[in-house]
């Protein structure tokens, strides 16, 4: 039997199963159904499902059927990244698809650009401030021209960008099918250390100290002083790790977005992302997105040397005082992100 026919038969079985699940539990939105159809659609000639944007080619058309040789060569790399996500989701289906469908409330991290038919899932600590600035330029219709003129605080004001959960269900499904969806990822433990350094070692982050620092110290530090319990501004990395792997933490509430797993923020096993950018190739991947959107000639990803950036060497140092037992438990929390985005197990880990 031909592979293409096998793929169609497999998709039909999945669609019937998901439809039955939705009807049985009165779920309104069949995101899984829509996202799983997309990989099949992408191999077909572009038609009315991915329509042209104001008479020009859409980002999806340019991605899957590039007109420029340079874009064509880059497309091969991104196909490999998409395949890695798909293979990981399939191999770990019990973990990655605990829920068969998503609801609009799961889509609050997906920023929508109507004019250029883009959907960007932002992941904190993966250059999301600069990408939000870019999205404000793209959606501002002339209000902004230089992304770096937009203050970081303004980029994080929710009202400045429209997210997918603000649309009706039919509108959500249409955009998931027709717009180019992308996200940026980072080595999971480097991202985690970056979040810790930013939220717990900077004196100005008093809201995080009060909200999380006091709780972490109360639970993880024996004989904590009243001052530490009150201020919560001296959380140690070992205490932060102990807090993350504590079953009570995971039962109590979802992780904060700054250390939540990427697969829980962006749901790549339910939503088919057309492009997975990486922090390690941030400028190259970002400018590729902008070229696909047709704005690469006048809009570039902001580049500047950030002296405080968390590096692999720095991450290694932070993990030196973490026991092998806690390292193993923490790896299990972020394992899907390591596998899904093709990050190898760090050499400094002492897994049990």
mmCIF file of N, CA and C in Angstrom, residues 186 194 197 202 304-311 314:
data_model
loop_
_atom_site.group_PDB
_atom_site.id
_atom_site.type_symbol
_atom_site.label_atom_id
_atom_site.label_comp_id
_atom_site.label_asym_id
_atom_site.label_seq_id
_atom_site.Cartn_x
_atom_site.Cartn_y
_atom_site.Cartn_z
ATOM 1 N N UNK A 186 14.371 27.190 23.383
ATOM 2 C CA UNK A 186 15.721 27.353 23.943
ATOM 3 C C UNK A 186 16.064 26.105 24.733
ATOM 4 N N UNK A 194 17.963 31.054 33.330
ATOM 5 C CA UNK A 194 17.703 32.444 32.953
ATOM 6 C C UNK A 194 16.496 32.986 33.713
ATOM 7 N N UNK A 197 17.508 33.506 37.434
ATOM 8 C CA UNK A 197 18.362 34.683 37.618
ATOM 9 C C UNK A 197 17.556 35.969 37.504
ATOM 10 N N UNK A 202 17.312 39.435 41.045
ATOM 11 C CA UNK A 202 17.225 40.868 40.795
ATOM 12 C C UNK A 202 16.343 41.518 41.855
ATOM 13 N N UNK A 304 21.679 43.016 19.510
ATOM 14 C CA UNK A 304 22.526 43.760 20.438
ATOM 15 C C UNK A 304 23.164 42.759 21.380
ATOM 16 N N UNK A 305 24.346 43.105 21.847
ATOM 17 C CA UNK A 305 25.069 42.209 22.756
ATOM 18 C C UNK A 305 24.532 42.389 24.168
ATOM 19 N N UNK A 306 23.990 41.313 24.717
ATOM 20 C CA UNK A 306 23.436 41.371 26.065
ATOM 21 C C UNK A 306 24.431 40.716 27.020
ATOM 22 N N UNK A 307 25.107 41.533 27.813
ATOM 23 C CA UNK A 307 26.193 41.025 28.666
ATOM 24 C C UNK A 307 25.695 40.125 29.783
ATOM 25 N N UNK A 308 24.410 40.237 30.125
ATOM 26 C CA UNK A 308 23.872 39.444 31.237
ATOM 27 C C UNK A 308 23.256 38.125 30.777
ATOM 28 N N UNK A 309 23.382 37.815 29.497
ATOM 29 C CA UNK A 309 22.750 36.607 28.950
ATOM 30 C C UNK A 309 23.222 35.357 29.679
ATOM 31 N N UNK A 310 22.284 34.453 29.965
ATOM 32 C CA UNK A 310 22.607 33.173 30.586
ATOM 33 C C UNK A 310 23.218 32.241 29.550
ATOM 34 N N UNK A 311 24.406 31.727 29.840
ATOM 35 C CA UNK A 311 25.121 30.866 28.903
ATOM 36 C C UNK A 311 25.112 29.422 29.386
ATOM 37 N N UNK A 314 27.371 29.061 32.386
ATOM 38 C CA UNK A 314 26.711 29.549 33.593
ATOM 39 C C UNK A 314 25.713 28.513 34.113
#
